[in-house]
XYZ file of N, CA and C in Angstrom:
810
model
N 81.960 91.451 -15.275
C 81.470 91.379 -13.797
C 82.063 91.124 -12.741
N 82.013 91.603 -11.677
C 82.470 90.876 -10.696
C 81.128 90.530 -9.325
N 81.614 89.451 -9.254
C 80.641 88.760 -7.922
C 80.995 89.610 -6.511
N 80.331 89.856 -6.017
C 80.319 90.192 -4.348
C 79.706 89.473 -3.521
N 80.421 88.959 -2.415
C 80.064 87.838 -1.536
C 78.606 88.968 -0.767
N 77.773 87.895 -0.943
C 76.303 88.457 -0.150
C 75.459 89.713 -1.322
N 75.858 89.754 -2.389
C 74.895 90.670 -3.380
C 75.394 90.240 -4.309
N 74.541 89.731 -5.350
C 72.917 89.857 -4.924
C 72.350 88.659 -4.202
N 73.118 87.442 -3.929
C 72.910 86.418 -3.471
C 73.936 86.553 -2.226
N 73.321 85.464 -1.279
C 74.551 85.261 0.108
C 75.182 84.206 -0.302
N 75.372 83.390 -1.474
C 76.200 82.382 -1.413
C 77.359 82.715 -2.372
N 76.888 83.612 -3.108
C 78.047 83.726 -4.132
C 79.599 84.604 -3.422
N 80.511 84.148 -4.290
C 81.863 84.696 -3.680
C 83.313 84.325 -3.598
N 84.166 84.601 -4.498
C 85.361 83.983 -4.340
C 86.041 84.577 -3.103
N 86.694 83.432 -2.408
C 87.531 84.178 -1.067
C 89.017 84.242 -2.081
N 89.338 83.494 -2.950
C 90.862 83.755 -3.041
C 90.936 82.228 -4.153
N 91.748 82.954 -5.117
C 92.492 84.023 -5.168
C 91.617 85.590 -5.722
N 92.755 86.133 -6.178
C 91.528 87.405 -6.224
C 90.711 87.179 -8.114
N 89.505 87.229 -8.336
C 89.083 87.448 -9.569
C 89.114 88.822 -9.771
N 89.248 89.058 -11.473
C 89.274 89.810 -12.460
C 87.806 89.811 -13.235
N 87.846 91.085 -13.845
C 87.044 91.528 -14.685
C 87.699 92.351 -16.094
N 86.791 92.324 -17.112
C 87.636 93.256 -18.256
C 86.776 94.331 -17.919
N 87.198 95.623 -18.168
C 86.483 96.822 -18.929
C 87.571 97.387 -19.846
N 86.699 97.761 -20.801
C 87.154 98.244 -22.099
C 88.004 97.401 -22.748
N 89.245 97.641 -22.740
C 90.462 97.080 -23.148
C 91.270 96.234 -22.105
N 90.584 96.681 -20.925
C 91.748 96.738 -19.618
C 91.106 95.189 -18.737
N 92.401 94.789 -18.303
C 91.844 93.538 -17.294
C 92.115 94.145 -15.737
N 91.593 94.184 -14.791
C 91.339 94.983 -13.461
C 90.830 93.819 -12.672
N 91.229 94.229 -11.345
C 91.131 93.146 -10.000
C 89.520 93.446 -9.430
N 88.839 92.374 -9.083
C 87.695 93.031 -8.707
C 88.183 93.551 -7.370
N 88.850 93.292 -6.289
C 88.985 93.637 -5.228
C 90.177 94.686 -4.816
N 90.301 95.336 -3.971
C 91.814 96.398 -4.178
C 92.397 95.622 -3.721
N 92.839 94.629 -3.828
C 94.657 93.773 -4.374
C 94.252 92.869 -5.185
N 95.628 92.385 -5.819
C 95.360 91.630 -6.892
C 96.166 90.454 -6.299
N 96.387 89.157 -6.784
C 96.568 88.257 -6.742
C 96.555 86.819 -7.603
N 97.458 86.289 -7.606
C 97.823 85.102 -8.100
C 97.005 83.880 -7.809
N 96.371 82.357 -8.569
C 96.157 81.050 -8.278
C 97.188 80.396 -7.786
N 98.599 80.924 -8.565
C 100.011 80.191 -8.058
C 100.636 80.221 -9.384
N 101.868 80.081 -9.101
C 102.706 80.035 -10.187
C 102.626 78.728 -11.559
N 102.644 79.200 -12.560
C 102.787 77.826 -13.794
C 103.072 76.754 -13.127
N 102.531 75.551 -13.171
C 103.087 73.681 -13.028
C 102.837 74.275 -11.395
N 102.556 75.043 -10.614
C 102.710 74.682 -9.646
C 101.135 73.962 -9.031
N 100.762 73.990 -7.268
C 99.645 73.766 -7.267
C 98.799 74.928 -6.282
N 97.940 74.532 -6.242
C 96.853 75.647 -5.628
C 96.415 74.621 -4.253
N 96.780 75.414 -3.345
C 96.315 74.593 -1.812
C 94.622 75.236 -1.318
N 93.850 74.528 -1.001
C 92.539 75.049 -0.775
C 92.867 75.769 0.584
N 91.975 76.829 0.948
C 92.009 77.768 2.320
C 93.034 78.892 2.134
N 94.289 78.705 1.372
C 95.173 79.323 1.338
C 95.518 80.039 -0.062
N 95.301 79.690 -1.570
C 95.511 79.904 -2.849
C 94.147 80.032 -3.519
N 93.464 79.320 -2.794
C 91.910 78.807 -3.484
C 90.710 78.462 -2.475
N 89.900 79.439 -2.491
C 88.608 79.015 -1.206
C 87.318 80.090 -2.331
N 86.141 79.086 -1.637
C 85.005 79.912 -2.271
C 84.295 79.457 -1.014
N 82.960 80.838 -0.930
C 82.000 80.675 -0.216
C 80.992 79.590 -0.942
N 80.529 78.439 0.106
C 79.247 77.673 -0.750
C 78.281 77.710 0.195
N 76.964 77.444 -0.232
C 75.593 77.564 0.437
C 74.925 76.395 -0.030
N 74.748 75.065 0.791
C 73.915 74.167 0.230
C 72.600 73.894 0.804
N 71.162 74.178 0.463
C 70.067 74.287 1.316
C 69.274 73.118 0.886
N 70.048 72.134 0.461
C 69.131 70.709 0.208
C 69.480 70.158 1.997
N 68.658 68.760 1.437
C 68.894 68.064 3.008
C 70.095 66.654 2.840
N 70.575 67.114 1.712
C 72.031 66.387 1.410
C 72.628 66.614 0.659
N 73.764 65.559 0.108
C 75.207 66.301 -0.422
C 74.645 67.305 -1.644
N 75.146 68.414 -2.022
C 75.552 68.920 -3.241
C 76.691 68.623 -3.703
N 76.894 68.975 -4.811
C 78.558 68.268 -5.625
C 79.028 69.536 -6.387
N 80.298 69.370 -6.364
C 81.241 71.004 -6.777
C 82.036 70.347 -8.008
N 81.916 70.611 -8.536
C 82.887 70.555 -10.093
C 83.468 71.968 -10.244
N 84.595 71.479 -11.072
C 85.476 72.942 -11.374
C 86.347 72.396 -12.696
N 86.123 73.826 -13.563
C 86.747 73.515 -14.738
C 87.700 74.891 -15.117
N 88.997 75.050 -15.228
C 89.620 75.730 -15.553
C 90.515 76.098 -17.040
N 90.798 76.542 -17.898
C 90.840 76.795 -19.280
C 92.531 77.150 -18.804
N 93.360 76.126 -18.708
C 95.020 75.961 -18.676
C 95.476 76.712 -19.931
N 95.153 75.900 -20.733
C 95.785 76.706 -22.144
C 94.929 77.744 -22.855
N 94.192 78.294 -22.227
C 93.504 79.641 -22.378
C 92.972 79.701 -24.162
N 92.793 78.527 -24.385
C 91.692 78.419 -25.831
C 90.801 78.387 -26.063
N 89.969 78.839 -24.796
C 88.654 79.637 -24.854
C 87.712 78.281 -24.789
N 88.206 76.902 -24.111
C 87.171 76.098 -24.067
C 87.372 75.391 -23.108
N 86.838 74.369 -22.339
C 87.257 73.431 -21.492
C 87.273 71.884 -21.808
N 88.195 71.505 -21.427
C 88.276 70.268 -21.588
C 89.792 69.630 -21.850
N 90.000 68.495 -21.643
C 91.572 67.771 -21.513
C 92.376 68.014 -20.770
N 93.685 67.750 -20.937
C 94.993 68.023 -20.102
C 95.987 68.690 -20.441
N 96.920 69.529 -19.629
C 97.903 70.230 -20.016
C 98.851 69.538 -19.356
N 99.445 68.545 -20.567
C 100.370 68.011 -20.002
C 102.031 68.205 -19.906
N 102.316 69.225 -20.179
C 103.597 70.440 -20.185
C 103.969 70.727 -18.928
N 103.380 70.235 -17.913
C 104.212 70.454 -16.600
C 104.801 68.812 -16.095
N 105.386 68.620 -14.918
C 105.867 67.316 -14.513
C 104.596 66.679 -13.729
N 103.275 67.292 -13.271
C 102.546 66.936 -13.223
C 101.540 67.041 -13.766
N 100.211 66.332 -14.630
C 99.699 66.805 -15.224
C 98.412 67.900 -14.888
N 97.906 68.787 -15.734
C 96.590 69.495 -15.148
C 95.805 69.330 -16.086
N 94.670 68.849 -15.190
C 93.527 68.340 -16.046
C 92.811 69.609 -16.134
N 91.906 70.084 -17.198
C 90.894 71.591 -17.222
C 89.591 71.121 -16.286
N 89.459 69.925 -16.052
C 88.000 69.807 -14.880
C 89.448 69.352 -13.819
N 89.380 70.417 -13.295
C 90.358 70.593 -11.913
C 90.263 69.698 -10.759
N 88.674 69.552 -10.698
C 87.826 68.999 -9.766
C 86.447 68.568 -10.096
N 86.059 67.534 -9.690
C 85.049 66.838 -9.759
C 84.156 66.290 -8.919
N 82.855 66.639 -8.470
C 82.272 66.255 -7.577
C 82.836 65.980 -6.323
N 83.163 67.038 -5.669
C 83.228 67.561 -4.498
C 82.011 67.473 -3.946
N 81.598 66.395 -2.906
C 80.635 66.359 -1.911
C 80.822 68.023 -0.859
N 79.848 68.453 -1.132
C 79.360 69.470 -0.066
C 78.154 69.311 0.820
N 78.367 68.725 2.465
C 77.649 69.025 2.931
C 76.336 69.552 3.170
N 75.038 69.665 3.756
C 74.276 70.791 3.819
C 74.594 71.605 4.958
N 74.883 73.006 4.967
C 75.033 74.107 5.407
C 74.094 74.729 6.487
N 72.568 74.419 6.400
C 71.795 74.587 7.105
C 71.458 76.233 7.055
N 71.398 76.690 6.040
C 71.236 78.262 5.893
C 72.668 79.234 6.003
N 73.469 78.580 6.495
C 74.816 79.053 6.575
C 75.414 79.174 5.124
N 76.360 80.273 4.719
C 77.145 80.356 4.010
C 78.994 80.154 4.437
N 79.578 79.103 4.083
C 80.553 78.854 4.465
C 81.812 78.790 3.457
N 82.981 78.677 3.695
C 84.208 78.956 3.078
C 84.249 77.646 2.827
N 84.347 76.893 1.258
C 84.562 75.019 1.320
C 85.436 74.345 2.031
N 87.099 75.029 2.240
C 87.673 74.507 2.974
C 87.464 74.585 4.454
N 86.579 75.099 5.073
C 86.177 74.636 6.357
C 85.486 74.104 6.485
N 84.709 73.408 5.617
C 83.389 72.353 5.235
C 83.990 71.166 4.515
N 84.733 71.093 3.702
C 84.821 69.721 3.645
C 86.501 69.498 3.638
N 86.914 68.307 4.477
C 88.118 68.139 5.095
C 89.007 67.147 3.769
N 90.405 67.534 3.815
C 90.893 66.931 2.672
C 90.696 67.498 1.454
N 90.215 68.089 1.370
C 90.632 68.790 -0.190
C 91.928 68.681 -1.046
N 91.800 67.914 -1.847
C 92.975 68.037 -3.004
C 93.645 69.019 -3.059
N 94.903 69.709 -3.689
C 94.963 70.356 -4.182
C 95.146 70.290 -5.224
N 94.966 71.720 -6.366
C 94.599 71.388 -7.920
C 95.916 71.809 -8.680
N 96.457 71.051 -9.634
C 97.634 71.295 -10.405
C 97.305 72.490 -10.983
N 98.204 73.156 -11.309
C 98.252 74.201 -12.321
C 98.768 73.917 -13.434
N 98.401 75.014 -14.593
C 98.650 74.605 -15.983
C 100.327 75.480 -16.219
N 100.543 75.157 -17.222
C 101.695 75.663 -17.911
C 101.967 77.134 -18.195
N 100.971 77.588 -18.276
C 100.824 78.893 -19.269
C 100.581 80.070 -18.051
N 101.353 81.437 -18.152
C 101.096 82.354 -17.268
C 99.941 82.997 -17.959
N 98.976 83.736 -17.278
C 98.282 84.461 -17.797
C 96.681 84.535 -17.280
N 95.816 85.323 -17.947
C 94.434 84.709 -17.076
C 93.841 84.062 -17.756
N 93.587 82.698 -16.790
C 92.462 81.656 -17.180
C 90.717 82.200 -17.060
N 90.234 81.522 -17.659
C 88.452 81.360 -16.733
C 88.385 79.918 -16.305
N 87.687 80.002 -15.110
C 87.391 79.277 -13.880
C 86.097 79.200 -14.588
N 85.343 77.839 -14.445
C 83.827 77.935 -13.801
C 83.810 76.839 -12.540
N 82.939 77.687 -11.806
C 82.552 76.495 -10.634
C 81.362 76.064 -10.511
N 80.633 74.865 -10.356
C 79.497 74.674 -10.621
C 79.012 73.652 -9.938
N 77.828 74.124 -9.151
C 76.924 73.216 -7.750
C 75.912 72.506 -8.075
N 76.001 71.229 -8.287
C 74.830 70.453 -8.463
C 74.348 69.565 -7.249
N 73.034 69.233 -7.740
C 72.236 68.483 -6.759
C 72.414 67.374 -6.863
N 72.937 66.220 -7.714
C 73.602 65.189 -8.014
C 74.909 65.264 -8.515
N 75.545 63.988 -8.358
C 76.889 64.071 -8.794
C 76.946 64.224 -10.371
N 77.785 64.374 -10.947
C 78.223 64.228 -12.615
C 78.382 62.514 -12.615
N 77.501 62.062 -13.637
C 77.927 60.619 -14.095
C 78.933 60.346 -14.633
N 79.282 61.218 -15.704
C 80.634 60.930 -16.272
C 81.430 62.142 -16.155
N 81.834 62.379 -15.096
C 83.364 63.351 -15.168
C 84.040 63.700 -16.305
N 84.549 62.780 -16.489
C 85.829 62.916 -17.699
C 85.049 63.341 -18.955
N 83.725 63.435 -19.050
C 83.143 64.504 -20.235
C 82.576 65.840 -19.731
N 82.559 66.438 -18.847
C 82.223 67.529 -18.317
C 82.513 68.439 -18.938
N 82.286 69.066 -19.609
C 82.874 70.557 -20.225
C 82.240 71.823 -19.756
N 80.897 71.669 -18.825
C 80.252 73.317 -18.375
C 79.444 73.545 -18.899
N 79.068 72.362 -20.246
C 77.776 73.417 -20.744
C 76.649 72.121 -21.422
N 75.712 71.713 -21.688
C 74.707 71.248 -22.026
C 74.950 70.322 -22.826
N 74.786 68.605 -22.446
C 75.279 67.671 -23.334
C 76.447 67.240 -22.870
N 77.199 67.544 -21.936
C 78.365 67.077 -21.414
C 78.403 66.746 -19.833
N 78.995 65.551 -19.568
C 78.758 64.729 -18.456
C 77.868 63.951 -18.212
N 76.944 63.647 -19.042
C 76.128 62.794 -18.932
C 74.596 63.257 -18.826
N 74.747 64.341 -18.450
C 73.142 65.207 -18.344
C 73.491 66.341 -19.388
N 71.720 67.152 -19.783
C 71.755 68.004 -20.264
C 71.496 69.031 -19.548
N 70.941 68.891 -18.388
C 70.743 69.873 -17.345
C 70.755 69.320 -15.953
N 70.624 69.819 -14.944
C 70.525 69.867 -13.489
C 69.502 70.445 -12.837
N 68.676 69.740 -12.047
C 67.288 70.191 -11.678
C 67.591 71.312 -10.739
N 68.453 71.425 -10.029
C 68.817 72.333 -9.056
C 70.789 72.732 -8.991
N 70.667 74.096 -8.531
C 72.431 74.110 -8.911
C 72.846 75.338 -9.249
N 73.988 75.691 -9.117
C 73.963 76.916 -9.417
C 75.888 77.041 -10.200
N 76.328 78.381 -11.048
C 77.141 78.069 -11.920
C 77.860 79.729 -11.817
N 79.216 79.701 -11.356
C 79.801 80.830 -11.419
C 80.907 80.953 -12.182
N 81.132 81.792 -12.788
C 82.614 81.894 -13.972
C 83.652 83.245 -13.103
N 84.670 82.718 -13.191
C 85.584 83.889 -12.591
C 86.955 84.094 -13.400
N 87.285 84.819 -13.571
C 88.602 85.125 -14.587
C 89.370 85.255 -13.400
N 90.612 84.239 -13.868
C 91.579 84.184 -12.426
C 93.063 84.467 -13.177
N 94.313 84.649 -12.463
C 95.566 84.584 -13.097
C 96.522 83.815 -12.601
N 97.177 83.202 -13.522
C 98.210 82.712 -13.159
C 99.503 83.361 -13.078
N 100.795 83.323 -11.840
C 101.388 83.978 -11.685
C 102.848 83.545 -12.938
N 103.784 83.840 -12.523
C 105.139 83.637 -13.418
C 105.930 82.687 -12.719
N 105.250 82.302 -11.649
C 106.326 81.295 -10.680
C 107.720 81.473 -10.156
N 107.493 83.287 -10.008
C 109.136 83.236 -9.537
C 108.518 84.040 -8.158
N 108.949 83.411 -7.258
C 108.499 83.360 -5.587
C 109.818 84.494 -4.520
N 109.299 85.481 -4.711
C 110.334 86.294 -3.805
C 110.759 85.656 -2.146
N 112.268 86.125 -2.232
C 112.497 85.618 -1.019
C 112.192 86.717 0.153
N 111.807 85.862 1.214
C 111.705 86.717 2.583
C 112.214 87.363 2.758
N 111.786 88.852 3.215
C 112.202 90.107 3.448
C 112.790 90.063 4.833
N 112.203 88.943 6.153
C 112.616 89.106 7.232
C 112.868 87.444 7.647
N 113.065 87.523 8.956
C 113.152 86.164 9.028
C 111.628 85.317 9.621
N 110.676 85.705 8.916
C 109.017 85.605 9.526
C 108.689 84.678 8.599
N 108.219 83.901 8.521
C 107.656 82.507 7.691
C 106.129 82.900 7.606
N 105.687 82.802 6.164
C 104.327 83.553 6.354
C 103.024 82.243 6.485
N 103.027 82.428 7.877
C 102.215 81.317 8.940
C 100.788 81.466 8.734
N 99.777 80.113 8.568
C 98.564 80.672 8.989
C 98.233 81.419 9.632
N 97.297 82.325 9.601
C 96.829 83.019 10.851
C 95.771 82.721 11.727
N 95.671 83.202 12.887
C 94.887 82.399 14.089
C 94.203 83.843 14.679
N 93.197 83.670 15.788
C 92.678 84.625 16.288
C 92.624 84.030 17.733
N 92.895 85.045 18.435
C 92.405 84.916 19.772
C 92.194 86.206 21.124
N 91.561 85.924 21.710
C 91.134 84.888 22.288
C 89.968 84.116 21.180
N 89.321 82.838 21.222
C 88.666 82.736 20.064
C 88.091 80.896 20.770
N 86.669 81.305 20.840
C 85.732 82.028 21.251
C 86.083 83.412 21.492
N 85.287 84.530 21.545
C 85.525 85.611 22.300
C 84.200 86.576 22.830
N 84.686 87.405 23.800
C 83.373 87.917 24.307
C 83.167 89.679 23.490
N 84.175 90.358 23.724
C 84.261 91.624 23.790
C 85.733 91.980 22.297
N 86.543 91.096 22.246
C 87.577 91.888 21.035
C 88.391 90.270 20.921
N 88.435 90.644 20.085
C 89.735 89.220 19.215
C 90.599 90.275 18.750
N 91.787 89.450 18.390
C 93.129 89.752 17.609
C 93.238 88.645 16.716
N 93.413 88.993 15.390
C 93.476 88.466 14.288
C 94.811 88.503 13.835
N 95.932 87.178 14.208
C 97.192 87.437 14.353
C 97.861 86.755 13.116
N 98.924 87.554 12.572
C 99.208 87.041 10.732
C 100.954 87.410 10.701
N 101.187 86.622 9.749
C 102.532 87.379 9.411
C 102.806 87.341 7.731
N 103.742 88.560 7.646
C 103.630 88.565 5.786
C 105.440 88.382 6.108
N 105.704 87.359 4.708
C 107.207 87.429 4.627
C 107.850 88.407 4.100
N 107.034 89.260 3.386
C 107.395 90.525 2.425
C 106.605 91.759 2.344
N 107.284 92.649 2.215
C 106.148 94.116 2.380
C 105.558 94.052 1.308
N 103.910 94.647 1.381
C 103.385 94.399 0.400
C 101.953 94.982 0.625
N 100.794 94.901 -0.118
C 99.351 95.193 0.383
C 98.718 94.424 0.780
N 97.977 94.099 2.295
C 97.509 93.516 2.606
C 95.992 94.043 3.274
N 94.982 93.039 3.294
C 93.850 93.070 3.445
C 93.486 92.359 4.809
N 92.484 92.827 5.605
C 91.699 92.074 6.665
C 90.803 92.095 6.583
N 89.447 91.471 6.339
C 87.863 91.640 6.532
C 87.149 90.835 7.248
N 86.257 90.958 7.621
C 85.332 90.244 8.553
C 84.105 89.936 7.750
N 83.669 88.534 7.574
C 82.384 88.138 6.734
C 81.735 87.537 8.207
N 79.952 87.989 7.637
C 79.139 86.665 8.557
C 78.960 85.493 7.802
N 78.018 84.720 8.229
C 78.037 83.314 7.814
C 77.340 83.546 6.674
N 76.634 84.844 6.015
C 76.019 85.013 4.825
C 76.713 85.251 3.825
N 77.829 85.889 3.962
C 79.299 86.350 3.188
C 79.122 87.715 3.158
N 78.663 88.436 4.092
C 78.483 90.029 3.679
C 79.852 90.310 4.353
N 80.369 91.566 4.222
C 81.536 91.999 4.723
C 80.963 92.724 5.942
N 81.464 92.803 7.128
C 80.890 93.012 8.259
C 82.052 94.755 8.632
N 82.929 94.300 8.208
C 84.190 95.049 8.816
C 86.047 94.692 8.342
N 85.786 95.847 7.753
C 87.386 95.861 7.046
C 88.291 96.265 8.280
N 89.450 95.581 8.806
C 90.401 95.994 9.654
C 91.782 96.318 9.214
N 92.168 95.961 7.919
C 93.209 96.452 7.399
C 93.068 96.591 5.793
N 93.714 97.513 5.391
C 93.454 97.714 4.457
C 94.798 98.734 3.517
N 95.966 97.878 3.389
C 97.005 99.011 3.044
C 98.106 98.266 3.082
N 99.350 99.087 2.755
C 100.750 98.237 2.889
C 101.002 98.189 4.341
N 102.049 97.057 4.501
C 102.676 96.667 5.521
C 103.629 96.134 5.428
N 104.803 96.558 6.340
C 105.910 95.697 6.260
C 106.192 94.156 6.628
N 107.421 93.548 6.239
C 107.060 92.358 6.453
C 107.221 91.996 7.884
N 106.603 90.853 8.190
C 107.320 90.674 9.897
C 105.548 90.063 10.213
N 105.438 90.017 11.735
C 104.050 90.072 12.510
C 103.334 91.098 12.742
N 101.942 90.482 12.559
C 100.647 91.606 12.773
C 99.856 91.303 13.854
N 99.350 92.228 13.669
C 97.629 92.073 14.345
C 96.759 92.746 14.291
N 95.732 92.112 13.816
C 94.585 93.139 13.608
C 93.195 93.146 15.043
N 93.367 94.026 15.561
C 92.061 93.691 16.243
C 90.957 93.991 15.943
N 89.738 93.415 16.474
C 88.310 93.299 16.117
C 87.340 93.215 17.394
N 87.045 94.548 17.554
C 86.059 94.583 18.800
C 84.552 94.537 18.452
N 84.211 93.467 17.376
C 82.659 92.891 17.751
C 82.042 94.266 16.880
N 82.367 94.801 16.318
C 81.669 95.957 15.500
C 81.507 96.327 14.119
N 80.514 96.845 13.490
C 80.736 96.669 11.927
C 81.543 97.887 11.608
N 81.565 98.451 10.586
C 82.161 99.279 10.001
C 81.572 101.174 10.199
N 80.277 100.532 10.647
C 79.481 102.018 11.272
C 79.749 101.906 12.660
N 80.473 101.277 13.107
C 80.460 100.936 15.201
C 79.518 100.821 15.556
N 78.314 99.985 14.438
C 77.404 99.260 15.674
C 77.788 97.931 16.450
N 77.628 97.644 17.257
C 77.948 96.150 17.956
C 77.043 94.958 16.730
N 77.910 93.579 16.868
C 77.220 92.740 15.925
C 76.740 91.633 16.687
N 75.677 90.813 16.195
C 75.028 89.927 17.041
C 76.422 88.736 17.465
N 75.861 87.930 18.270
C 76.971 87.049 18.919
C 76.461 86.181 17.401
N 77.575 85.011 17.080
C 77.839 83.778 15.818
C 78.790 83.773 15.806
N 78.929 82.925 14.395
C 80.269 82.639 13.878
C 80.358 83.768 12.485
N 81.877 84.151 12.857
C 81.994 85.140 11.587
C 83.501 84.464 11.181
N 83.661 84.871 9.886
C 84.864 84.894 9.148
C 85.726 85.597 8.726
N 87.240 85.606 9.245
C 88.127 87.048 9.049
C 89.163 86.392 7.864
N 89.077 87.368 6.774
C 89.355 86.915 5.761
C 91.098 87.605 5.697
N 92.311 87.096 5.610
C 93.527 87.594 5.191
C 94.231 87.581 3.988
N 94.289 88.520 3.392
C 95.255 88.478 1.908
C 96.035 89.563 1.948
N 97.148 88.597 2.157
C 98.603 89.508 1.846
C 99.213 89.243 0.475
N 100.849 89.609 0.400
C 101.600 89.427 -0.708
C 101.816 87.923 -1.321
N 102.040 87.218 -0.243
C 102.190 85.826 -0.807
C 101.428 84.669 -0.056
N 100.080 85.083 0.181
C 99.294 83.974 0.581
C 97.621 84.959 0.972
N 96.626 84.118 0.854
C 95.161 84.516 1.670
C 94.870 83.145 2.420
N 94.088 83.773 3.445
C 93.536 82.512 4.532
C 92.021 82.771 5.262
N 91.718 82.130 5.393
C 90.440 82.498 6.163
C 90.025 81.714 7.217
N 90.074 82.688 8.487
C 90.116 81.870 9.924
C 88.377 82.419 10.358
N 88.181 81.228 11.048
C 87.133 80.822 11.674
C 87.042 81.572 12.884
N 85.847 82.643 13.606
C 86.136 82.996 14.969
C 84.406 82.933 14.986
N 84.264 82.864 16.710
C 82.969 83.025 17.036
C 82.882 83.569 18.454
N 82.173 84.688 18.055
C 81.667 86.061 19.108
C 80.563 84.971 20.330
N 80.610 85.272 21.397
C 79.795 84.327 22.581
C 79.720 85.834 23.608
N 78.403 85.917 23.996
C 77.856 86.834 25.084
C 77.767 86.441 26.544
């Protein structure tokens, strides 16, 4: 099963990396492009390698915890100590998520100073569990994502989503151009009629640029296909895929390339 941002709920959807699903005997990506969480023994940076849409409808903080089965043994718990930096399978615990007042927002843009996640030593597919709770885990060290762990048997409010992710080989391709893969930007921003999403790719490959609204619904696909290494821009004229004008407000442009994944916040004003 693949979660799709905005369907059936407005708060679900992994923005990065690519999630996978199992169809028969094959593992296939949930989106048109495939991508890794990062190289084995590397780190996953929020906003580039890892990001997820969150929506906290409470009036107080919610709490996000993440489990990743680094050793691929089918259970969560313990630490992968086979790298220079230990990689706990409790990859993150009790990240405070402030109220979003009805909006769905990438976690990296909602919470400042998110610590990178240490990746385990084994290449291949790993199961990850993202759990949002209304109270913090009282015993994070004991949390294994199931009833009876972490100090509580259940939580009154919250949500859990499981994703199948891929850890890469750790081989990083050399740039094919003199252009570094810098984070994308939008100009003008805010904008009234048209904005340009500017980004760079260090090597040729499949690139997608999609625009989402604050509820996580994909509004417009600007780029979907192979691009050469270098600088690029994708222009958005504030219309959806059917050519209809969209309402003023905040939108998010997600740029997925061969070597990076980014989300840019943009504002349309009239």
